[in-house]
Amino acid sequence: MKVLAVTNMMPTPLNPKAGTFIAEQINGLKSIGLGVEVLLCDRPTLGAGVYQKVPFAVRTAIRSFRPDVVHFMYGGALAALGVPAARGVPRVVSFCGVDLLGARYGTLRYQVRTGLGRMASLVAARMCEQIIVKSRNLAAGLPRSIRESRTTIIPNGISLDRFRPMEEAECRSRLGWAPGRFHILFSTTNRSNEKKRLVLAEAAVEVLRQGGVDAELHGLWHIPHEEVPVWINASDVLLFTSREDEGSPNIVKETLACGRPVVSVDVGDVIERIDGIDGCYIAQADPRDLADKLGNVVNGRRRVDSLDAMKDLTIETVAHRVEAVYRLAIQGDPVSVKDA
């Protein structure tokens, strides 16, 4: 099967952290034998103006590559402009979070822009043969007629070769972290990203310190993706405080793959990922409740039995699930919303 993967973010020399989860999914599709051609509309580098060229770029790529299916790996303007240009070829679109839900935070300009992006995503969804969403809350963002006819829930996969338990002392020594301190990992590559709510995380850690815990918060500000497993294994816990437009956050799955506990607000599919895992906690978006759950980790388990829960979310397993959706798109058979 030949797949044209159309995306607006991929790791590049200028933006090595952009779209790492998309790059991993593409590698997964290749690993199971699919022929994948990538069409990158480099939004992070070239700005929104790059979307003007999407229809021509898609048509050109289809004529050259002759794919069996075209997979738009993000919604918004990319999908709304690209999907019509791919008419005549089975089309699949993946929605990841804010592209389908919009945002109710940040500047008015940002809220308007994401709201327009949501509208564009719905336009694309109505034209595609099949739709992939990362979590149930994203499926709920689709009209019922679409949700019940051709939508499949498939979280992003993770590499269990890279994300695995490692020796804590060795990882802390490598990073120069103080022994004996309670180390909390916070996932964001940008301090100013309002979606991640760094202020809330800092407030929770301060409450914890006031309770007598020598705690330190570590953000993944400028950390290469290949170094993230070391940071996870050096940490006592992942603190996740993102807003409601998350889908299936990879950092949560990566942390669980390393056998480390997670304290999170109820967002995306986190509650499903940690279900039944002793030592992980869901908290209210409140500093005191988050600090209380972090305190449970301080006094409880620093390692959790979570590896079995991740075995169905390997990059290869997820690639096979995506391939099944491609076949549905090619066959034209409808599918009710479900976990693939």
Coordinates of C-alpha atoms in Angstrom, one line a residue:
M1 CA 0.0 0.0 0.0
K2 CA 1.2 3.5 -0.9
V3 CA 0.4 6.3 1.5
L4 CA 0.8 10.0 0.9
A5 CA 1.2 11.5 4.4
V6 CA 0.4 15.3 4.5
T7 CA 1.5 17.1 7.6
N8 CA 2.3 20.7 8.7
M9 CA 4.9 19.7 11.3
M10 CA 7.9 17.4 11.2
P11 CA 11.3 17.6 12.9
T12 CA 13.6 19.7 10.8
P13 CA 17.1 21.2 11.5
L14 CA 15.4 24.5 12.4
N15 CA 12.6 22.9 14.5
P16 CA 13.9 19.5 15.7
K17 CA 11.0 19.1 18.2
A18 CA 8.2 19.9 15.8
G19 CA 5.9 17.0 15.2
T20 CA 8.1 14.2 16.7
F21 CA 4.9 12.1 17.3
I22 CA 4.1 12.4 13.6
A23 CA 7.6 11.4 12.5
E24 CA 7.3 8.3 14.8
Q25 CA 4.0 7.4 13.3
I26 CA 5.4 7.6 9.8
N27 CA 8.3 5.5 10.8
G28 CA 5.9 3.0 12.2
L29 CA 3.9 2.8 9.0
K30 CA 7.1 2.2 7.1
S31 CA 8.2 -0.5 9.6
I32 CA 5.2 -2.6 8.8
G33 CA 5.9 -2.4 5.0
L34 CA 3.8 0.5 3.8
G35 CA 5.3 2.8 1.2
V36 CA 5.0 6.3 2.6
E37 CA 5.7 9.6 0.9
V38 CA 5.7 12.7 3.1
L39 CA 4.4 16.1 2.0
L40 CA 5.5 18.6 4.6
C41 CA 3.8 22.0 4.6
D42 CA 6.3 23.5 7.0
R43 CA 4.0 25.8 9.1
P44 CA 6.5 26.4 12.0
T45 CA 9.2 27.6 9.6
L46 CA 7.3 29.3 6.8
G47 CA 4.2 30.6 8.6
A48 CA 0.5 30.4 7.8
G49 CA 1.1 31.5 4.2
V50 CA 2.4 28.0 3.4
Y51 CA -1.2 26.9 3.4
Q52 CA -1.9 28.8 0.1
K53 CA 0.2 26.2 -1.7
V54 CA -1.4 23.2 -0.1
P55 CA -3.9 22.4 -2.9
F56 CA -1.3 22.6 -5.7
A57 CA 1.2 20.6 -3.6
V58 CA -1.3 17.9 -2.9
R59 CA -2.4 17.5 -6.5
T60 CA 1.3 17.5 -7.7
A61 CA 2.2 14.8 -5.1
I62 CA -0.7 12.6 -6.1
R63 CA 0.2 12.8 -9.8
S64 CA 3.8 11.9 -9.0
F65 CA 3.4 9.3 -6.3
R66 CA 0.0 7.8 -7.2
P67 CA -0.9 6.8 -3.6
D68 CA -3.6 4.3 -2.6
V69 CA -4.7 6.6 0.2
V70 CA -3.9 10.2 1.4
H71 CA -3.5 10.7 5.1
F72 CA -3.8 14.3 6.4
M73 CA -2.0 14.1 9.8
Y74 CA -3.6 17.2 11.3
G75 CA -6.8 19.2 10.9
G76 CA -7.4 22.9 10.5
A77 CA -6.5 24.8 7.3
L78 CA -4.1 22.0 6.2
A79 CA -6.9 19.5 6.0
A80 CA -9.7 21.9 4.8
L81 CA -7.5 23.0 1.8
G82 CA -5.9 19.6 1.1
V83 CA -8.8 17.2 1.3
P84 CA -10.7 18.7 -1.6
A85 CA -7.5 18.7 -3.7
A86 CA -7.2 14.9 -3.1
R87 CA -10.7 14.2 -4.4
G88 CA -10.7 10.9 -6.2
V89 CA -8.2 9.2 -3.8
P90 CA -9.4 7.7 -0.5
R91 CA -8.7 10.3 2.2
V92 CA -8.1 9.9 6.0
V93 CA -7.6 12.8 8.4
S94 CA -6.2 12.6 11.9
F95 CA -7.3 15.1 14.6
C96 CA -4.9 15.6 17.5
G97 CA -6.4 18.2 19.9
V98 CA -6.8 21.9 19.5
D99 CA -7.3 21.4 15.7
L100 CA -10.7 19.8 16.5
L101 CA -11.6 21.4 19.9
G102 CA -10.3 24.9 19.5
A103 CA -9.1 26.8 22.6
R104 CA -10.9 28.8 25.3
Y105 CA -7.7 30.4 26.7
G106 CA -4.9 32.7 25.6
T107 CA -5.4 35.9 23.7
L108 CA -8.6 36.7 21.8
R109 CA -6.6 36.4 18.6
Y110 CA -5.5 32.9 19.5
Q111 CA -9.0 31.8 20.5
V112 CA -10.4 33.2 17.2
R113 CA -7.7 31.5 15.2
T114 CA -8.2 28.1 16.8
G115 CA -11.9 28.5 16.5
L116 CA -11.5 29.0 12.8
G117 CA -9.2 26.0 12.7
R118 CA -12.0 24.0 14.4
M119 CA -14.4 25.0 11.7
A120 CA -11.9 24.1 9.0
S121 CA -11.5 20.7 10.6
L122 CA -15.2 20.0 10.5
V123 CA -15.3 21.0 6.8
A124 CA -12.5 18.4 6.2
A125 CA -14.2 15.8 8.3
R126 CA -17.3 15.9 6.2
M127 CA -15.4 15.2 3.1
C128 CA -13.0 12.4 4.3
E129 CA -13.7 8.7 3.8
Q130 CA -12.3 7.9 7.3
I131 CA -11.3 9.9 10.4
I132 CA -8.9 9.1 13.2
V133 CA -9.0 10.8 16.6
K134 CA -6.5 10.3 19.4
S135 CA -9.1 10.1 22.3
R136 CA -12.7 9.9 23.2
N137 CA -13.0 13.6 24.0
L138 CA -11.9 14.4 20.5
A139 CA -14.5 12.0 19.0
A140 CA -17.1 13.9 21.0
G141 CA -16.0 17.1 19.2
L142 CA -17.4 15.7 15.9
P143 CA -21.0 15.8 14.8
R144 CA -22.8 12.7 15.7
S145 CA -23.4 11.6 12.1
I146 CA -19.7 11.7 11.4
R147 CA -18.7 10.2 14.8
E148 CA -21.1 7.3 14.4
S149 CA -20.2 6.4 10.8
R150 CA -16.5 6.7 10.1
T151 CA -14.5 7.6 13.1
T152 CA -11.9 5.5 14.9
I153 CA -10.0 6.2 18.1
I154 CA -6.3 5.4 17.8
P155 CA -3.8 7.0 20.3
N156 CA -0.3 7.7 19.1
G157 CA 2.1 4.9 19.7
I158 CA 5.4 5.0 21.6
S159 CA 8.7 3.2 21.3
L160 CA 9.2 0.7 24.1
D161 CA 12.8 0.3 23.0
R162 CA 13.5 3.9 23.8
F163 CA 11.1 4.5 26.7
R164 CA 11.9 1.8 29.3
P165 CA 12.9 1.7 32.9
M166 CA 16.5 2.9 33.5
E167 CA 18.7 3.2 36.5
E168 CA 17.5 6.2 38.5
A169 CA 20.8 7.1 40.2
E170 CA 22.7 6.9 36.9
C171 CA 20.1 9.2 35.1
R172 CA 20.2 11.7 38.0
S173 CA 24.0 11.7 38.0
R174 CA 24.0 12.3 34.2
L175 CA 21.7 15.3 34.6
G176 CA 23.4 16.7 37.7
W177 CA 20.3 16.4 39.9
A178 CA 20.7 16.5 43.6
P179 CA 20.2 13.1 45.3
G180 CA 17.5 12.9 48.0
R181 CA 15.3 15.6 46.5
F182 CA 11.8 14.9 45.2
H183 CA 12.1 15.5 41.5
I184 CA 9.0 16.4 39.5
L185 CA 8.9 16.4 35.7
F186 CA 6.8 18.9 33.8
S187 CA 6.1 18.5 30.1
T188 CA 6.4 21.6 28.0
T189 CA 9.1 22.8 25.6
N190 CA 7.9 26.4 26.0
R191 CA 7.5 28.2 29.3
S192 CA 4.9 30.6 27.7
N193 CA 2.6 27.8 26.4
E194 CA -0.6 28.6 28.2
K195 CA -2.1 25.2 27.3
K196 CA 0.3 23.5 29.7
R197 CA -0.5 25.7 32.7
L198 CA 3.0 26.0 34.1
V199 CA 1.7 28.5 36.7
L200 CA -0.6 25.9 38.1
A201 CA 2.2 23.3 38.3
E202 CA 4.5 25.8 40.0
A203 CA 1.8 26.6 42.5
A204 CA 1.2 22.9 43.3
V205 CA 4.9 22.4 43.9
E206 CA 5.1 25.4 46.2
V207 CA 2.2 24.0 48.3
L208 CA 4.2 20.7 48.4
R209 CA 7.3 22.6 49.6
Q210 CA 5.3 24.4 52.3
G211 CA 4.3 20.9 53.5
G212 CA 8.0 20.1 54.1
V213 CA 8.9 18.3 50.9
D214 CA 12.2 19.2 49.3
A215 CA 10.7 19.2 45.8
E216 CA 12.1 20.5 42.5
L217 CA 10.2 21.0 39.2
H218 CA 12.0 20.2 36.0
G219 CA 10.7 21.4 32.7
L220 CA 11.6 19.9 29.3
W221 CA 12.4 23.4 28.0
H222 CA 15.3 22.7 25.6
I223 CA 15.7 19.0 25.8
P224 CA 16.2 16.9 22.6
H225 CA 13.6 14.3 22.2
E226 CA 16.1 11.5 22.4
E227 CA 17.1 12.6 25.9
V228 CA 13.6 12.5 27.3
P229 CA 13.8 8.9 28.5
V230 CA 16.7 9.9 30.8
W231 CA 14.7 12.8 32.2
I232 CA 11.7 10.6 32.9
N233 CA 13.8 8.0 34.6
A234 CA 15.5 10.6 36.7
S235 CA 12.2 11.9 37.9
D236 CA 10.0 10.7 40.8
V237 CA 6.8 11.6 39.0
L238 CA 5.3 13.3 36.0
L239 CA 3.0 16.3 36.8
F240 CA 0.6 17.0 33.9
T241 CA -1.7 20.0 34.1
S242 CA -2.7 20.7 30.5
R243 CA -5.9 22.3 29.5
E244 CA -8.9 20.5 27.9
D245 CA -7.8 20.5 24.3
E246 CA -5.3 17.6 24.8
G247 CA -5.9 14.3 22.9
S248 CA -3.6 11.5 23.9
P249 CA -0.4 13.1 25.4
N250 CA 2.6 11.0 24.5
I251 CA 4.6 12.1 27.6
V252 CA 2.1 10.4 29.8
K253 CA 2.4 7.1 27.9
E254 CA 6.2 7.5 27.7
T255 CA 6.3 8.0 31.5
L256 CA 4.2 4.9 32.1
A257 CA 6.5 2.9 29.7
C258 CA 9.4 3.9 32.0
G259 CA 7.5 2.7 35.0
R260 CA 7.2 6.1 36.6
P261 CA 4.0 7.5 38.3
V262 CA 1.8 10.2 36.8
V263 CA -0.2 12.9 38.6
S264 CA -2.5 14.6 36.1
V265 CA -5.7 16.6 35.7
D266 CA -8.5 14.8 33.9
V267 CA -7.7 15.7 30.4
G268 CA -7.6 13.8 27.0
D269 CA -7.2 10.1 27.6
V270 CA -5.0 10.3 30.7
I271 CA -7.7 8.7 32.9
E272 CA -7.9 5.7 30.6
R273 CA -4.1 5.4 30.4
I274 CA -3.6 5.3 34.1
D275 CA -6.8 3.3 34.9
G276 CA -5.9 0.4 37.3
I277 CA -2.3 1.5 37.8
D278 CA -1.6 1.8 41.5
G279 CA 0.5 4.9 42.3
C280 CA -0.9 7.2 39.6
Y281 CA -3.5 9.8 40.4
I282 CA -6.1 12.2 38.8
A283 CA -6.4 15.5 40.5
Q284 CA -8.5 18.6 40.2
A285 CA -6.9 21.6 38.5
D286 CA -6.2 23.1 41.9
P287 CA -2.8 23.6 43.5
R288 CA -3.7 22.0 46.8
D289 CA -5.3 18.9 45.3
L290 CA -2.4 18.4 42.9
A291 CA 0.0 18.8 45.9
D292 CA -2.0 16.3 47.8
K293 CA -1.7 13.7 45.0
L294 CA 2.0 14.5 44.7
G295 CA 2.2 13.8 48.4
N296 CA 0.8 10.4 47.9
V297 CA 3.7 9.7 45.5
V298 CA 6.2 11.1 48.1
N299 CA 4.8 8.7 50.7
G300 CA 4.1 5.8 48.3
R301 CA 5.4 4.3 45.1
R302 CA 8.1 5.8 43.0
R303 CA 7.9 2.9 40.5
V304 CA 4.6 1.7 39.1
D305 CA 3.5 -1.5 37.4
S306 CA 2.5 0.1 34.1
L307 CA 4.5 -1.7 31.4
D308 CA 1.7 -4.2 30.5
A309 CA -0.7 -1.3 29.9
M310 CA 1.6 0.1 27.2
K311 CA 2.1 -3.1 25.2
D312 CA -0.9 -2.4 23.0
L313 CA 0.5 1.1 22.3
T314 CA 3.7 0.3 20.6
I315 CA 4.5 2.2 17.4
E316 CA 4.2 -1.0 15.3
T317 CA 0.9 -2.0 16.9
V318 CA -0.6 1.4 16.3
A319 CA 0.7 1.4 12.7
H320 CA -1.3 -1.8 12.1
R321 CA -4.4 -0.1 13.5
V322 CA -3.9 2.9 11.2
E323 CA -3.4 0.6 8.2
A324 CA -6.8 -1.0 9.0
V325 CA -8.4 2.4 8.7
Y326 CA -6.7 2.9 5.4
R327 CA -8.2 -0.3 4.1
L328 CA -11.6 0.9 5.3
A329 CA -11.1 4.1 3.4
I330 CA -10.1 2.3 0.3
Q331 CA -13.1 -0.1 0.6
G332 CA -15.5 2.6 1.4
D333 CA -17.0 0.6 4.3
P334 CA -18.4 2.7 7.1
V335 CA -17.2 2.1 10.7
S336 CA -18.8 3.2 13.9
V337 CA -16.7 5.2 16.4
K338 CA -14.6 2.7 18.3
D339 CA -11.1 1.9 19.5
A340 CA -9.2 0.3 16.6

